[in-house]
mmCIF file of C-alpha atoms in Angstrom:
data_model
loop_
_atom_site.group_PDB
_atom_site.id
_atom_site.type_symbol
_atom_site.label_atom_id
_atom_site.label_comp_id
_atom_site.label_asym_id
_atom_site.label_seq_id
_atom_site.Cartn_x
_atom_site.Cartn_y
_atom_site.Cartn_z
ATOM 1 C CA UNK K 1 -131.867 109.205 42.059
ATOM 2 C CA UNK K 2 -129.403 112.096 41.189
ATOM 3 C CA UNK K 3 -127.743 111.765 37.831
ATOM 4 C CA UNK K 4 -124.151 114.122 36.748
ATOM 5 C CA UNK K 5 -125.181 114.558 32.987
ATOM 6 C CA UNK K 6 -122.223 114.979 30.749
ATOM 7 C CA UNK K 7 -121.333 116.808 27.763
ATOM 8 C CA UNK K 8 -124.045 114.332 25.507
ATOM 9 C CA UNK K 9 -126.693 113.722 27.263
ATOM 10 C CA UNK K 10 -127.351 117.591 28.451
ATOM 11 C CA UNK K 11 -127.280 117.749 24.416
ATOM 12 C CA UNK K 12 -130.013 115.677 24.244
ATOM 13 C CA UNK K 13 -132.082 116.297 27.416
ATOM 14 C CA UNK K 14 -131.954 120.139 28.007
ATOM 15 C CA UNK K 15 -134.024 120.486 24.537
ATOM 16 C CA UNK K 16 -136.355 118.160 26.032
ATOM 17 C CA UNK K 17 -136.545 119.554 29.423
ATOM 18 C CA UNK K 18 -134.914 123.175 29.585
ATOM 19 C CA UNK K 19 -135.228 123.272 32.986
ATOM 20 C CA UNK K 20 -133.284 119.962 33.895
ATOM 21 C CA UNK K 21 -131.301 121.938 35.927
ATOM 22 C CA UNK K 22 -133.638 124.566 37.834
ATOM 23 C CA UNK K 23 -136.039 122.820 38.811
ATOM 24 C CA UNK K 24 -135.666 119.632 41.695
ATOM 25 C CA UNK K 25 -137.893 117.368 40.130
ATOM 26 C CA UNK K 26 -135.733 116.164 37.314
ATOM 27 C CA UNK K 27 -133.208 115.383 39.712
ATOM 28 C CA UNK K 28 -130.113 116.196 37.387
ATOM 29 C CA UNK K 29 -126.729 118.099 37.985
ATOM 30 C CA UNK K 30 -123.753 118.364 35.948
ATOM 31 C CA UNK K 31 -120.093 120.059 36.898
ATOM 32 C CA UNK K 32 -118.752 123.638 35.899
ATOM 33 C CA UNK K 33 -116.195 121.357 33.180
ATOM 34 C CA UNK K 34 -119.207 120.477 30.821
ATOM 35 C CA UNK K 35 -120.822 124.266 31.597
ATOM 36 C CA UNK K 36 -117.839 125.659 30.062
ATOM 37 C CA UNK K 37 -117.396 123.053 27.354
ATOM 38 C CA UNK K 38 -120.598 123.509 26.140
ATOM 39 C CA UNK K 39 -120.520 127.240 26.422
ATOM 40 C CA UNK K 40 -117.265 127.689 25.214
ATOM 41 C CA UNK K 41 -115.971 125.390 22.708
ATOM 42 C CA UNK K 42 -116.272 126.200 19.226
ATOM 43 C CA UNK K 43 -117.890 123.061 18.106
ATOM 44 C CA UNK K 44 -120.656 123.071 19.671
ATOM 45 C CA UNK K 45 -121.491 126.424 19.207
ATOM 46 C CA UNK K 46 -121.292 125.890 15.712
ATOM 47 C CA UNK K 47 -123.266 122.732 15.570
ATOM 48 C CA UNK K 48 -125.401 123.134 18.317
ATOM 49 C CA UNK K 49 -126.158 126.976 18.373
ATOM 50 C CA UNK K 50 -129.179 126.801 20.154
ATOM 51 C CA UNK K 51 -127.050 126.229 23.180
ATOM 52 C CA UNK K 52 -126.366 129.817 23.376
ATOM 53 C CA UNK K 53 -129.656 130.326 24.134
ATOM 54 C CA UNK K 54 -129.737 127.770 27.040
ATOM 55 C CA UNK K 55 -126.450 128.665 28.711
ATOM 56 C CA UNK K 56 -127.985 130.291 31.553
ATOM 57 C CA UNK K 57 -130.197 126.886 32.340
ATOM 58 C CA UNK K 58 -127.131 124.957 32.654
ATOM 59 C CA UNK K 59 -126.417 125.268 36.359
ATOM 60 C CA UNK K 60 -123.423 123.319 37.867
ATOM 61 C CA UNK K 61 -123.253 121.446 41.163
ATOM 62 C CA UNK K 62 -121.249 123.570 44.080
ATOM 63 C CA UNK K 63 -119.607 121.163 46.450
ATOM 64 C CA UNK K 64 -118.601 122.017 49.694
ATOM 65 C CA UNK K 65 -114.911 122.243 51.209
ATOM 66 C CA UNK K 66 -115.214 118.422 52.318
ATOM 67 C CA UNK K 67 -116.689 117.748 49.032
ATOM 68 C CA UNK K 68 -113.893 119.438 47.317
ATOM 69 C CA UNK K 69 -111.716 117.857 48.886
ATOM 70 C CA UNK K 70 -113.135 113.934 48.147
ATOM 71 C CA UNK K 71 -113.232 115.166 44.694
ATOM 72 C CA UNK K 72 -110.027 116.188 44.618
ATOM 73 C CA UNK K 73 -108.829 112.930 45.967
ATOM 74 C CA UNK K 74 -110.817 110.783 43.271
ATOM 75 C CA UNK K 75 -109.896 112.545 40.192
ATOM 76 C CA UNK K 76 -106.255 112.300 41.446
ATOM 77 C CA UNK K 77 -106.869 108.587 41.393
ATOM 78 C CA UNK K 78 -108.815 108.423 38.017
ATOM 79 C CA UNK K 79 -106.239 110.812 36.241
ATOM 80 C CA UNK K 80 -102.788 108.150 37.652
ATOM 81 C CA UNK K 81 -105.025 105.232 36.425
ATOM 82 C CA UNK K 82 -105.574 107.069 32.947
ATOM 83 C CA UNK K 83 -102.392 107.993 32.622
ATOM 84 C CA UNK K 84 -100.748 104.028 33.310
ATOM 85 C CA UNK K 85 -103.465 102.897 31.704
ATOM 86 C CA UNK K 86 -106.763 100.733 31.886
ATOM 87 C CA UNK K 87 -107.748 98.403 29.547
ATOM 88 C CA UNK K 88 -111.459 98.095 28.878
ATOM 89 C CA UNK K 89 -112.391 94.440 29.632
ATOM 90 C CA UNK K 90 -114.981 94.269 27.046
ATOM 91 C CA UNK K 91 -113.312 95.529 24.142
ATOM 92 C CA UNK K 92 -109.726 95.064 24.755
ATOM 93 C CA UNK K 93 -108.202 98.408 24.048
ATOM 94 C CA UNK K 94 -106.942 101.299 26.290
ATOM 95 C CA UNK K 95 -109.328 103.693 27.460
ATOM 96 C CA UNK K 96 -108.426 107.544 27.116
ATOM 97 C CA UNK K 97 -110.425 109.794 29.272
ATOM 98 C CA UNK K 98 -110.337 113.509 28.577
ATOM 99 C CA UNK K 99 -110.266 115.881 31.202
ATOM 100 C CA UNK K 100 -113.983 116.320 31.182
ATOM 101 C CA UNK K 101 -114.921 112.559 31.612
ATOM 102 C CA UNK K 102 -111.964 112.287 34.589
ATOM 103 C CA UNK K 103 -114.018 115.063 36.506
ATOM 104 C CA UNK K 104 -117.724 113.719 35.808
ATOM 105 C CA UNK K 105 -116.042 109.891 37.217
ATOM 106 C CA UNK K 106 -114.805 112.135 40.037
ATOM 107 C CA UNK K 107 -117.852 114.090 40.998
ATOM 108 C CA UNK K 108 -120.214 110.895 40.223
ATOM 109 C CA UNK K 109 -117.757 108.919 43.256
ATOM 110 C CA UNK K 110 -117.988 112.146 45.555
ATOM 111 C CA UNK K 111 -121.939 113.110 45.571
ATOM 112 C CA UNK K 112 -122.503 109.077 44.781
ATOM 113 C CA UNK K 113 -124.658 110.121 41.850
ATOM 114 C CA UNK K 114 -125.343 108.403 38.908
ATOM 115 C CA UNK K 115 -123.981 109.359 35.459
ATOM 116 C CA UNK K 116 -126.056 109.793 32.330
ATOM 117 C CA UNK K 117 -123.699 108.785 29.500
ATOM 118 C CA UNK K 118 -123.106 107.438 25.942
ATOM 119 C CA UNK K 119 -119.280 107.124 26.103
ATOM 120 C CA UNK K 120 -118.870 103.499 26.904
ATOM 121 C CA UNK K 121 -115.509 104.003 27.695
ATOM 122 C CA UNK K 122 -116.125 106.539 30.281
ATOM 123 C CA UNK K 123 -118.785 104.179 32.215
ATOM 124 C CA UNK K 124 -116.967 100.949 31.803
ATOM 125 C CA UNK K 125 -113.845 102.533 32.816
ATOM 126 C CA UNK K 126 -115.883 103.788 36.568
ATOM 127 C CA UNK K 127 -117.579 100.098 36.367
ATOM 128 C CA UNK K 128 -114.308 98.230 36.287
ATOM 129 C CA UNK K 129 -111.970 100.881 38.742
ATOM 130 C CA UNK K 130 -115.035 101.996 41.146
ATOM 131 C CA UNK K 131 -116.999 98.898 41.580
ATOM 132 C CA UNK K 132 -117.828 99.556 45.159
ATOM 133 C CA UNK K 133 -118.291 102.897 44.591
ATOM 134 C CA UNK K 134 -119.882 103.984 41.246
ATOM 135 C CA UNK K 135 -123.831 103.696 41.082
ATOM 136 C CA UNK K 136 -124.031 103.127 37.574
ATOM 137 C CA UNK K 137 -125.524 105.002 34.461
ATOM 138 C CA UNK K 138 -128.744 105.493 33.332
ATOM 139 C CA UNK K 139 -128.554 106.203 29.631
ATOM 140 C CA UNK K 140 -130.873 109.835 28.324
ATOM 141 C CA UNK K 141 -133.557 108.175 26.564
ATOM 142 C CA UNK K 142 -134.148 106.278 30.269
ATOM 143 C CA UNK K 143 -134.094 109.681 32.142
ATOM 144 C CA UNK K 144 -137.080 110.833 29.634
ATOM 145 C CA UNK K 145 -138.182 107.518 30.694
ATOM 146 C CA UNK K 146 -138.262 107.918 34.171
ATOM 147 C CA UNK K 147 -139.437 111.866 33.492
ATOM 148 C CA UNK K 148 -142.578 110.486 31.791
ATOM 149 C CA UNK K 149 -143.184 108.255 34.211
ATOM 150 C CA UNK K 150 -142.975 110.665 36.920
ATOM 151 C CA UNK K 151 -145.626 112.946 34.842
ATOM 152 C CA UNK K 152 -142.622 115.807 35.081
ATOM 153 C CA UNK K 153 -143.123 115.741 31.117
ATOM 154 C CA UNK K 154 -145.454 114.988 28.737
ATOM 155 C CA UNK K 155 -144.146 114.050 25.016
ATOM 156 C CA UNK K 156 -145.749 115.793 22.339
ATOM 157 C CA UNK K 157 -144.544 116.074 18.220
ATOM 158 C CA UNK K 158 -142.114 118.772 19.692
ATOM 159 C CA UNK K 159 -140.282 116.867 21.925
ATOM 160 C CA UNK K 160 -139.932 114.175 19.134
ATOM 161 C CA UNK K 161 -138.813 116.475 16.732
ATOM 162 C CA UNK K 162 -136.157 117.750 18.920
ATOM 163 C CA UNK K 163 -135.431 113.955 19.817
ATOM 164 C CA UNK K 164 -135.297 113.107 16.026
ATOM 165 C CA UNK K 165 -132.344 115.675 15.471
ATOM 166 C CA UNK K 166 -130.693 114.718 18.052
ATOM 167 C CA UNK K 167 -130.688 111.291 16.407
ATOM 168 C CA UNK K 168 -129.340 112.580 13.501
ATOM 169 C CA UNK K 169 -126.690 113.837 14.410
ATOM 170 C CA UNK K 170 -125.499 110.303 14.872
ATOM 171 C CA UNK K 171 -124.738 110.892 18.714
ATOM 172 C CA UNK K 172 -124.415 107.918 21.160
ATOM 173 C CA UNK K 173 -126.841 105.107 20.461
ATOM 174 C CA UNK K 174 -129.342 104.210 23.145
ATOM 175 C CA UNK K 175 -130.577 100.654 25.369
ATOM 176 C CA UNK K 176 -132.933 98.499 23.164
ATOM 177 C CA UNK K 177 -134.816 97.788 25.630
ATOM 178 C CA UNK K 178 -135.381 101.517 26.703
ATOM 179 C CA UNK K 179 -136.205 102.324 22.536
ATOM 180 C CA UNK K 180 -138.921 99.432 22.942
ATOM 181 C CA UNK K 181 -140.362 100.903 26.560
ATOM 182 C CA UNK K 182 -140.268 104.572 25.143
ATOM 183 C CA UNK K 183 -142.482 103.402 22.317
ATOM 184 C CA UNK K 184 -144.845 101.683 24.367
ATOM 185 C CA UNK K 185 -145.075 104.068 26.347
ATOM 186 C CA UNK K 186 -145.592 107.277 23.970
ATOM 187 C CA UNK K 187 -147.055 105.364 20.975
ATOM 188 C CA UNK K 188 -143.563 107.284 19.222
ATOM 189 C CA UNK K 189 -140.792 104.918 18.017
ATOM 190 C CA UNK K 190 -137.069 105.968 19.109
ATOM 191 C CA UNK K 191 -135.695 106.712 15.573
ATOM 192 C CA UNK K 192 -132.150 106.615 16.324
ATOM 193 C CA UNK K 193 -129.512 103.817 17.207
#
């Protein structure tokens, strides 16, 4: 089960697991776009300046010429259907994908990986355009899930710390049902949304 991690989720998972990247087990990836956005852009080093220190852990997926090629042909297709325009069926309104979220859809389709995301918009925009295609996303607090399970990680009152400020900074709220199994499963409740 390979999951592209975007911009949010590696915010909340690399503090967990700082070796997400480097090491097989955890089975994640993410593209040289969130790298550099991460690395790069002013607001997150500012709010989010322990990423400095974790740069070098963030390692991007390398796809081959074929690959690069399938990838080029899908984000072509996601960027024309951005551009005319895609309404998302649940809420009604137009969905605007930056750059970024065009080129996680696009890498998702070509390595048919999984995407760890909170933007709604991003996933229900691959659910409705890539049915046959997209395999779906598993939010972060269900990759710690699955890590747990797997015995990659063990929670402790560090990792819930880290957890709790990442609640706090009001990102992208998480399934119920995953809040309920986490708590079960580590005796700590999920404080966020």
């Amino acid at each position: 089960m390979f999951i592209l991690c975007d911009t949010s989720s590696i915010l909340m998972l690399l503090r967990i697991a700082p070796d997400m990247f480097t090491d097989e087990r955890y089975e994640c990836r993410t593209i040289r776009e969130v790298h550099d956005e991460i690395v790069r852009t002013t607001k997150f080093k500012s709010k989010y300046p322990w990423t400095r220190e974790m740069k070098h852990k963030v390692k991007t997926v390398v796809l081959s010429k074929e690959q690069k090629q399938t990838e080029t042909m899908f984000f072509e297709t996601v960027r024309t259907l951005n551009r005319q325009g895609v309404v998302n069926q649940k809420t009604g309104r137009f969905i605007d994908l930056s750059r970024e979220d065009m080129r996680v859809i696009s890498h998702a389709l070509t390595l048919d990986y999984r995407i760890t995301s909170g933007d709604r918009d991003l996933v229900q925009f691959a659910l409705q355009e890539f049915k046959e295609e997209f395999r779906g996303n598993v939010s972060p607090l269900e990759i710690i899930i699955y890590w747990l399970e797997s015995g990659i990680i063990e929670w402790d009152e560090m990792k819930q710390i880290r957890l709790s400020v990442w609640t706090e900074d009001n990102e992208h709220p998480q399934p119920m049902k995953a809040k309920k199994y986490f708590k079960k499963l580590t005796g700590f409740k999920y404080t966020g949304t």
